[in-house]
C-alpha atoms as one frame of an Amber mdcrd trajectory, in Angstrom:
protein
  28.799-203.846-152.941  27.467-200.741-150.621  27.021-201.664-147.615  24.490
-199.003-146.406  22.248-200.597-149.228  23.415-203.486-148.998  20.084-206.081
-147.625  19.729-210.173-147.642  16.873-210.816-149.890  14.141-211.766-146.689
  10.206-211.143-147.598  10.342-210.288-143.671  11.703-206.188-144.120   9.384
-206.211-146.910   6.455-206.408-144.560   7.624-204.609-141.971   8.322-201.898
-144.229   4.976-202.023-146.181   3.537-201.762-142.944   5.538-198.743-141.396
   4.921-197.126-144.231   1.410-197.341-144.431   1.242-196.275-140.973   3.438
-192.946-141.159   2.057-192.329-144.164  -0.996-190.564-143.167   0.321-188.627
-140.531   3.702-187.233-143.119   0.162-186.430-145.850  -1.604-184.953-142.748
   1.289-182.099-141.904   2.919-181.939-145.662   0.854-181.254-147.937  -2.846
-181.182-145.632  -4.711-184.762-146.688  -6.273-186.293-144.424  -8.074-184.070
-142.391  -4.121-183.023-141.619  -3.985-178.996-141.414  -0.556-179.109-143.811
   2.971-177.459-143.893   2.682-174.047-142.120   0.295-174.926-139.565   1.831
-178.262-138.824   5.518-175.860-138.332   3.664-173.854-136.466   3.152-176.435
-134.281   6.688-177.625-134.053   7.781-174.247-133.508   6.124-172.588-131.825
   4.038-174.489-129.181   5.547-177.483-128.554   9.244-175.609-129.264  11.501
-177.558-130.572  14.136-175.684-133.564  12.261-175.154-136.758  14.909-177.818
-138.833  13.550-180.496-136.524  11.022-179.534-137.891  11.003-180.055-140.577
  13.334-182.756-140.692  10.088-184.412-138.595   7.936-183.870-141.313  10.208
-184.776-144.142  10.759-188.179-142.735   7.566-189.416-141.731   6.346-188.253
-145.662   8.930-188.843-148.480  11.533-191.359-146.083   7.419-193.490-146.481
   7.272-193.373-150.033  11.078-194.824-149.452  10.397-197.929-147.728   7.430
-198.908-149.696  10.217-199.108-152.706  12.129-200.403-150.808  14.833-197.175
-151.912  17.620-195.681-148.785  15.713-197.930-146.402  17.526-197.724-144.009
  18.292-193.373-143.872  14.108-193.388-144.048  13.740-196.216-141.016  15.739
-193.413-139.195  14.540-190.262-139.917  11.198-192.000-138.835  12.347-194.165
-135.947  14.056-190.258-134.735  10.521-189.130-135.549   8.392-191.261-133.838
  10.913-191.791-130.386  10.415-187.938-129.542   6.608-188.128-130.443   6.266
-190.866-128.387   8.215-189.113-125.646   6.228-186.426-126.352   3.006-188.517
-125.733   4.814-190.392-121.640   2.237-187.384-119.989  -0.940-189.494-121.394
  -0.156-193.165-120.325   0.781-195.991-122.176  -2.423-197.439-124.009  -3.988
-195.758-127.183  -6.742-194.140-126.424 -10.004-196.472-127.696 -12.332-194.927
-125.712 -12.167-191.414-125.118 -11.461-191.698-122.075  -7.970-189.950-121.521
  -6.406-186.517-122.166  -5.186-187.846-126.104  -3.135-191.151-127.898  -0.612
-193.071-125.498   2.922-194.282-126.226   2.930-197.305-127.558   2.451-197.571
-131.228   5.357-195.436-131.025   7.337-198.332-129.440   5.879-200.893-132.010
   6.869-198.188-135.482  10.080-197.857-133.692  10.964-200.940-133.147   9.635
-201.435-136.423  12.261-198.937-137.966  15.530-199.756-135.818  15.145-203.434
-137.973  14.792-201.734-140.930  17.846-199.332-139.750  19.558-203.071-139.022
  18.965-205.800-141.858  17.915-202.908-144.556  16.052-203.271-147.457  14.871
-206.972-147.552  13.235-208.352-150.843  11.793-206.586-153.809  13.120-202.765
-152.247  15.868-200.676-155.118  18.841-200.727-152.492  18.415-204.740-153.514
  19.749-204.045-156.614  21.997-201.113-156.015  24.148-203.151-154.262  23.463
-206.531-156.493  24.169-203.501-159.207  26.183-201.445-158.862  30.099-201.415
-156.921  32.397-199.025-155.554
């Protein structure tokens, strides 16, 4: 059995995978492809590198983690790696929202979104890093069928 892919058959990680992927995929698609009203890769990179002052490789990792990591979570493929990437990305995003406050901007009276959403996403990601993909994951199948 491969420890990186190992998981117990449980529906809890499945629901965590689906919930996290559904919430994060549109953000990655905005940044990479310009879908869902996003600006696309070039403008996202420009913002991350020139406005937020992140190194280019970190910006690329964030975009890739959100987009491809979400797809990997749906499939349950390399769940721990995908969840780790998303967790790191959302932890940094939450940190950058700390000055706005805790709450999301439900009534449009804040200067942006708070970090409560980020806490939920990070906790979901940590759980997936710990427990793996669970039931109906490619990781589970690979772990059962491949021996190294």
